[in-house]
């Protein structure tokens, strides 16, 4: 079985580029499923620089030749982005409903948020105890290990942050839910989903 391609770092600067053969450039690109076709070698070298960029596969992971291996994992991430967007929309709706309906809407939003956090915690537990654990034990790459440890720290921060739940509880202390309360919850919910999205992109 072929190993997933990793950045070969064949081309680092103009000096090193002169030392790289056409065959090495072609071989490196083929690992990413990129065939030469009618392209010139100059175009192939430019292409290799692009796909070896730090952000290229983060932003274009769907076309990676091994994307199917993590299809379900990425599908879960997209689902979570959808859940997060729905929570933000729910927080926005609080500002549009009648005053007497706000408390019930807020309770429903709190319940939905709590269920979502449990899903995220379960997903984080799988990554920490199985996926990341496998890489940490089997891949001899100090940079990757540092990145995985950083992701694990993100899990701890995101999964255990009680700021939003505290905001819900503070709002329910008032007989009438104020606009300040709903605005704060919207701001916190938006930040939570943005932080979560940034974390999943790093993964």
Short mmCIF file of C-alpha atoms in Angstrom, two decimals:
data_model
loop_
_atom_site.label_atom_id
_atom_site.label_comp_id
_atom_site.label_asym_id
_atom_site.label_seq_id
_atom_site.Cartn_x
_atom_site.Cartn_y
_atom_site.Cartn_z
CA UNK A 1 0.00 0.00 0.00
CA UNK A 2 1.28 3.43 -0.89
CA UNK A 3 2.01 5.81 1.94
CA UNK A 4 0.12 9.13 1.87
CA UNK A 5 2.20 11.78 0.15
CA UNK A 6 3.87 14.35 2.30
CA UNK A 7 5.61 17.52 1.32
CA UNK A 8 8.91 16.51 -0.27
CA UNK A 9 10.32 20.00 0.07
CA UNK A 10 12.22 19.39 -3.14
CA UNK A 11 12.14 23.03 -4.15
CA UNK A 12 13.15 25.46 -1.42
CA UNK A 13 14.87 28.31 -3.21
CA UNK A 14 16.30 29.25 -6.59
CA UNK A 15 19.72 27.80 -5.75
CA UNK A 16 18.35 24.38 -4.86
CA UNK A 17 15.85 24.44 -7.73
CA UNK A 18 18.75 24.22 -10.22
CA UNK A 19 19.89 20.97 -8.62
CA UNK A 20 16.55 19.19 -9.03
CA UNK A 21 16.03 16.97 -12.02
CA UNK A 22 12.93 16.96 -14.18
CA UNK A 23 12.33 13.36 -13.13
CA UNK A 24 12.32 14.31 -9.43
CA UNK A 25 9.84 17.12 -10.04
CA UNK A 26 7.55 14.84 -12.05
CA UNK A 27 7.78 12.07 -9.44
CA UNK A 28 7.01 14.46 -6.57
CA UNK A 29 3.89 15.74 -8.34
CA UNK A 30 2.71 12.24 -9.21
CA UNK A 31 2.59 11.48 -5.49
CA UNK A 32 -0.15 14.10 -5.31
CA UNK A 33 -1.95 12.60 -8.31
CA UNK A 34 -0.74 15.34 -10.65
CA UNK A 35 0.26 14.13 -14.11
CA UNK A 36 2.51 16.09 -16.47
CA UNK A 37 0.25 16.01 -19.51
CA UNK A 38 1.09 18.85 -21.91
CA UNK A 39 2.60 21.08 -19.22
CA UNK A 40 6.14 22.33 -19.62
CA UNK A 41 8.74 21.54 -16.98
CA UNK A 42 8.75 25.20 -15.99
CA UNK A 43 5.01 24.94 -15.30
CA UNK A 44 5.56 21.67 -13.43
CA UNK A 45 8.16 23.29 -11.18
CA UNK A 46 5.82 26.19 -10.44
CA UNK A 47 3.04 23.71 -9.68
CA UNK A 48 5.26 21.81 -7.22
CA UNK A 49 6.00 25.03 -5.35
CA UNK A 50 2.27 25.68 -5.04
CA UNK A 51 1.23 22.25 -3.77
CA UNK A 52 4.12 22.23 -1.29
CA UNK A 53 2.92 25.49 0.23
CA UNK A 54 1.95 25.30 3.89
CA UNK A 55 -1.68 26.30 3.23
CA UNK A 56 -2.38 24.56 -0.08
CA UNK A 57 -3.67 21.22 1.21
CA UNK A 58 -5.43 22.86 4.14
CA UNK A 59 -7.52 24.88 1.70
CA UNK A 60 -7.79 22.21 -1.02
CA UNK A 61 -7.98 18.97 0.95
CA UNK A 62 -10.96 17.78 -1.12
CA UNK A 63 -8.72 17.16 -4.17
CA UNK A 64 -5.93 15.40 -2.25
CA UNK A 65 -5.41 11.89 -3.75
CA UNK A 66 -5.95 10.31 -0.32
CA UNK A 67 -8.95 12.41 0.66
CA UNK A 68 -11.22 9.33 0.52
CA UNK A 69 -9.38 7.86 3.51
CA UNK A 70 -10.68 10.61 5.75
CA UNK A 71 -13.98 11.18 3.93
CA UNK A 72 -16.15 10.27 6.95
CA UNK A 73 -13.99 12.31 9.33
CA UNK A 74 -14.23 15.37 7.08
CA UNK A 75 -17.97 14.77 6.66
CA UNK A 76 -18.36 14.95 10.44
CA UNK A 77 -16.45 18.24 10.45
CA UNK A 78 -18.83 19.67 7.85
CA UNK A 79 -21.79 18.52 9.93
CA UNK A 80 -20.34 20.27 12.96
CA UNK A 81 -19.92 23.47 10.96
CA UNK A 82 -23.58 23.16 10.05
CA UNK A 83 -24.60 22.68 13.69
CA UNK A 84 -22.51 25.69 14.68
CA UNK A 85 -24.06 27.87 11.99
CA UNK A 86 -27.55 26.80 13.16
CA UNK A 87 -26.71 27.82 16.73
CA UNK A 88 -25.54 31.25 15.58
CA UNK A 89 -28.73 31.64 13.53
CA UNK A 90 -30.74 30.67 16.61
CA UNK A 91 -28.98 33.33 18.66
CA UNK A 92 -29.72 35.91 15.98
CA UNK A 93 -33.40 34.97 16.02
CA UNK A 94 -33.63 35.89 19.72
CA UNK A 95 -33.50 39.54 18.74
CA UNK A 96 -36.50 39.15 16.43
CA UNK A 97 -39.01 37.25 18.58
CA UNK A 98 -41.57 38.79 20.88
CA UNK A 99 -40.46 39.52 24.43
CA UNK A 100 -42.74 36.88 25.95
CA UNK A 101 -41.26 34.22 23.65
CA UNK A 102 -37.59 34.99 24.29
CA UNK A 103 -37.19 32.84 27.41
CA UNK A 104 -38.57 29.69 25.76
CA UNK A 105 -36.46 30.29 22.66
CA UNK A 106 -33.41 30.80 24.84
CA UNK A 107 -34.05 27.54 26.71
CA UNK A 108 -34.32 25.70 23.39
CA UNK A 109 -31.07 27.25 22.21
CA UNK A 110 -29.33 26.31 25.45
CA UNK A 111 -30.51 22.73 25.07
CA UNK A 112 -29.32 22.57 21.46
CA UNK A 113 -25.94 24.02 22.43
CA UNK A 114 -25.53 21.50 25.26
CA UNK A 115 -26.26 18.58 22.93
CA UNK A 116 -23.82 19.91 20.37
CA UNK A 117 -21.05 20.30 22.93
CA UNK A 118 -21.51 16.64 23.92
CA UNK A 119 -21.10 15.64 20.26
CA UNK A 120 -17.93 17.69 19.99
CA UNK A 121 -16.57 16.19 23.22
CA UNK A 122 -17.16 12.68 21.90
CA UNK A 123 -15.41 13.52 18.65
CA UNK A 124 -12.48 15.05 20.52
CA UNK A 125 -12.21 11.95 22.71
CA UNK A 126 -12.00 9.74 19.60
CA UNK A 127 -9.27 11.92 18.09
CA UNK A 128 -7.22 12.15 21.30
CA UNK A 129 -7.50 8.50 22.34
CA UNK A 130 -7.32 6.84 18.92
CA UNK A 131 -6.45 8.98 15.90
CA UNK A 132 -3.86 11.32 17.41
CA UNK A 133 -2.58 8.53 19.65
CA UNK A 134 -1.86 6.39 16.60
CA UNK A 135 0.13 9.15 14.90
CA UNK A 136 2.04 10.02 18.06
CA UNK A 137 3.06 6.39 18.52
CA UNK A 138 3.84 5.55 14.89
CA UNK A 139 5.08 8.69 13.13
CA UNK A 140 8.59 9.90 13.85
CA UNK A 141 8.07 13.56 13.06
CA UNK A 142 8.71 16.14 15.77
CA UNK A 143 6.79 18.87 13.93
CA UNK A 144 3.71 16.66 13.57
CA UNK A 145 3.90 15.69 17.24
CA UNK A 146 3.99 19.35 18.25
CA UNK A 147 0.98 20.05 16.04
CA UNK A 148 -0.98 17.15 17.52
CA UNK A 149 -0.24 18.29 21.04
CA UNK A 150 -1.48 21.76 20.10
CA UNK A 151 -4.69 20.25 18.72
CA UNK A 152 -5.20 18.29 21.93
CA UNK A 153 -4.87 21.52 23.90
CA UNK A 154 -7.49 23.08 21.62
CA UNK A 155 -9.82 20.19 22.46
CA UNK A 156 -9.41 20.84 26.16
CA UNK A 157 -10.14 24.54 25.72
CA UNK A 158 -13.12 24.19 23.38
CA UNK A 159 -14.73 21.22 25.13
CA UNK A 160 -14.51 22.60 28.65
CA UNK A 161 -15.29 26.27 28.10
CA UNK A 162 -18.30 27.13 30.26
CA UNK A 163 -18.52 30.78 29.18
CA UNK A 164 -21.61 30.28 27.02
CA UNK A 165 -23.43 28.14 29.58
CA UNK A 166 -22.67 30.76 32.22
CA UNK A 167 -24.13 33.42 29.93
CA UNK A 168 -27.32 31.37 29.56
CA UNK A 169 -27.62 30.93 33.32
CA UNK A 170 -26.99 34.64 33.95
CA UNK A 171 -29.73 35.55 31.48
CA UNK A 172 -32.26 33.26 33.20
CA UNK A 173 -31.66 35.01 36.51
CA UNK A 174 -33.60 37.97 35.12
CA UNK A 175 -37.38 37.91 35.03
CA UNK A 176 -37.20 39.47 31.58
CA UNK A 177 -34.37 38.49 29.23
CA UNK A 178 -32.61 41.69 28.21
CA UNK A 179 -31.23 42.58 24.81
CA UNK A 180 -27.79 42.81 26.40
CA UNK A 181 -28.08 39.16 27.42
CA UNK A 182 -29.08 37.94 23.97
CA UNK A 183 -26.41 40.08 22.30
CA UNK A 184 -23.74 38.64 24.57
CA UNK A 185 -24.88 35.09 23.84
CA UNK A 186 -24.78 35.80 20.10
CA UNK A 187 -21.24 37.18 20.37
CA UNK A 188 -20.04 34.21 22.41
CA UNK A 189 -21.76 31.69 20.13
CA UNK A 190 -20.21 33.33 17.07
CA UNK A 191 -16.74 33.23 18.63
CA UNK A 192 -17.20 29.60 19.65
CA UNK A 193 -18.11 28.50 16.12
CA UNK A 194 -15.28 30.54 14.61
CA UNK A 195 -12.75 29.01 17.02
CA UNK A 196 -14.10 25.55 16.30
CA UNK A 197 -13.89 26.10 12.54
CA UNK A 198 -10.30 27.34 12.85
CA UNK A 199 -9.44 24.27 14.92
CA UNK A 200 -10.94 21.87 12.36
CA UNK A 201 -9.05 23.60 9.55
CA UNK A 202 -5.82 23.03 11.47
CA UNK A 203 -6.72 19.36 11.77
#
